[in-house]
Amino acid sequence: MHCGTDGVPFCSEAWDAISRYIYSALQGGAIMHGWTNDDKIMIACCNDGTRPVIFKIERIDIDD
């Protein structure tokens, strides 16, 4: 089985590359503090050297 098939909707290597950013954003944090102009924006890259994918992850804060 590979990503994009039934039961595997997302590449596991890509998830490994972005999961720490997602978990940080869910907690209201910013892993890239000081590296970007906006602490709500984080940039991650998949570790596949032949088909790299760059992810822009943006935390959207919702007022309760």
PDB file of C-alpha atoms in Angstrom:
ATOM      1  CA  MET A   1       0.000   0.000   0.000  1.00  0.00           C
ATOM      2  CA  HIS A   2       1.155   3.518  -0.695  1.00  0.00           C
ATOM      3  CA  CYS A   3      -0.123   7.008  -0.041  1.00  0.00           C
ATOM      4  CA  GLY A   4      -3.171   8.041  -1.985  1.00  0.00           C
ATOM      5  CA  THR A   5      -4.766   4.582  -1.858  1.00  0.00           C
ATOM      6  CA  ASP A   6      -7.744   3.544   0.230  1.00  0.00           C
ATOM      7  CA  GLY A   7      -6.813   3.590   3.890  1.00  0.00           C
ATOM      8  CA  VAL A   8      -3.622   5.607   3.280  1.00  0.00           C
ATOM      9  CA  PRO A   9      -4.805   9.106   2.387  1.00  0.00           C
ATOM     10  CA  PHE A  10      -1.585  10.896   3.366  1.00  0.00           C
ATOM     11  CA  CYS A  11       2.090  10.088   2.923  1.00  0.00           C
ATOM     12  CA  SER A  12       3.585   8.851   6.198  1.00  0.00           C
ATOM     13  CA  GLU A  13       6.952  10.513   5.478  1.00  0.00           C
ATOM     14  CA  ALA A  14       5.225  13.840   4.871  1.00  0.00           C
ATOM     15  CA  TRP A  15       3.267  13.456   8.113  1.00  0.00           C
ATOM     16  CA  ASP A  16       6.515  12.710   9.937  1.00  0.00           C
ATOM     17  CA  ALA A  17       7.979  15.940   8.547  1.00  0.00           C
ATOM     18  CA  ILE A  18       5.047  18.170   9.561  1.00  0.00           C
ATOM     19  CA  SER A  19       3.533  16.485  12.635  1.00  0.00           C
ATOM     20  CA  ARG A  20       5.675  18.369  15.178  1.00  0.00           C
ATOM     21  CA  TYR A  21       4.569  21.649  13.601  1.00  0.00           C
ATOM     22  CA  ILE A  22       0.921  20.590  13.644  1.00  0.00           C
ATOM     23  CA  TYR A  23       1.067  19.540  17.302  1.00  0.00           C
ATOM     24  CA  SER A  24       2.803  22.799  18.232  1.00  0.00           C
ATOM     25  CA  ALA A  25       0.164  24.822  16.359  1.00  0.00           C
ATOM     26  CA  LEU A  26      -2.659  22.906  18.063  1.00  0.00           C
ATOM     27  CA  GLN A  27      -1.202  23.983  21.407  1.00  0.00           C
ATOM     28  CA  GLY A  28      -0.984  27.615  20.258  1.00  0.00           C
ATOM     29  CA  GLY A  29       2.795  27.490  19.871  1.00  0.00           C
ATOM     30  CA  ALA A  30       5.212  28.467  17.146  1.00  0.00           C
ATOM     31  CA  ILE A  31       8.253  26.317  16.394  1.00  0.00           C
ATOM     32  CA  MET A  32       9.670  28.947  14.033  1.00  0.00           C
ATOM     33  CA  HIS A  33       9.534  31.876  16.484  1.00  0.00           C
ATOM     34  CA  GLY A  34      11.749  34.616  15.094  1.00  0.00           C
ATOM     35  CA  TRP A  35      12.398  32.813  11.782  1.00  0.00           C
ATOM     36  CA  THR A  36       9.294  34.133  10.025  1.00  0.00           C
ATOM     37  CA  ASN A  37       7.556  37.513  10.186  1.00  0.00           C
ATOM     38  CA  ASP A  38       4.471  35.864  11.664  1.00  0.00           C
ATOM     39  CA  ASP A  39       4.648  33.294  14.475  1.00  0.00           C
ATOM     40  CA  LYS A  40       1.454  31.702  13.135  1.00  0.00           C
ATOM     41  CA  ILE A  41       3.245  30.589   9.947  1.00  0.00           C
ATOM     42  CA  MET A  42       5.611  27.622   9.890  1.00  0.00           C
ATOM     43  CA  ILE A  43       7.484  26.131   6.935  1.00  0.00           C
ATOM     44  CA  ALA A  44       8.344  22.427   6.763  1.00  0.00           C
ATOM     45  CA  CYS A  45       9.841  20.226   4.061  1.00  0.00           C
ATOM     46  CA  CYS A  46       9.358  16.550   3.342  1.00  0.00           C
ATOM     47  CA  ASN A  47      12.604  14.619   3.608  1.00  0.00           C
ATOM     48  CA  ASP A  48      12.205  12.929   0.197  1.00  0.00           C
ATOM     49  CA  GLY A  49      15.274  14.152  -1.675  1.00  0.00           C
ATOM     50  CA  THR A  50      14.031  13.206  -5.131  1.00  0.00           C
ATOM     51  CA  ARG A  51      10.487  14.605  -4.786  1.00  0.00           C
ATOM     52  CA  PRO A  52      10.664  17.323  -2.116  1.00  0.00           C
ATOM     53  CA  VAL A  53       7.470  18.978  -0.994  1.00  0.00           C
ATOM     54  CA  ILE A  54       7.427  22.220   0.973  1.00  0.00           C
ATOM     55  CA  PHE A  55       4.548  22.815   3.384  1.00  0.00           C
ATOM     56  CA  LYS A  56       3.328  26.170   4.613  1.00  0.00           C
ATOM     57  CA  ILE A  57       1.472  25.576   7.863  1.00  0.00           C
ATOM     58  CA  GLU A  58      -0.577  28.436   9.223  1.00  0.00           C
ATOM     59  CA  ARG A  59      -2.218  28.443  12.637  1.00  0.00           C
ATOM     60  CA  ILE A  60      -5.645  30.084  12.591  1.00  0.00           C
ATOM     61  CA  ASP A  61      -6.672  31.311  16.012  1.00  0.00           C
ATOM     62  CA  ILE A  62     -10.422  31.303  16.657  1.00  0.00           C
ATOM     63  CA  ASP A  63     -11.887  33.427  19.447  1.00  0.00           C
ATOM     64  CA  ASP A  64     -14.168  31.495  21.783  1.00  0.00           C
TER      65      ASP A  64
END
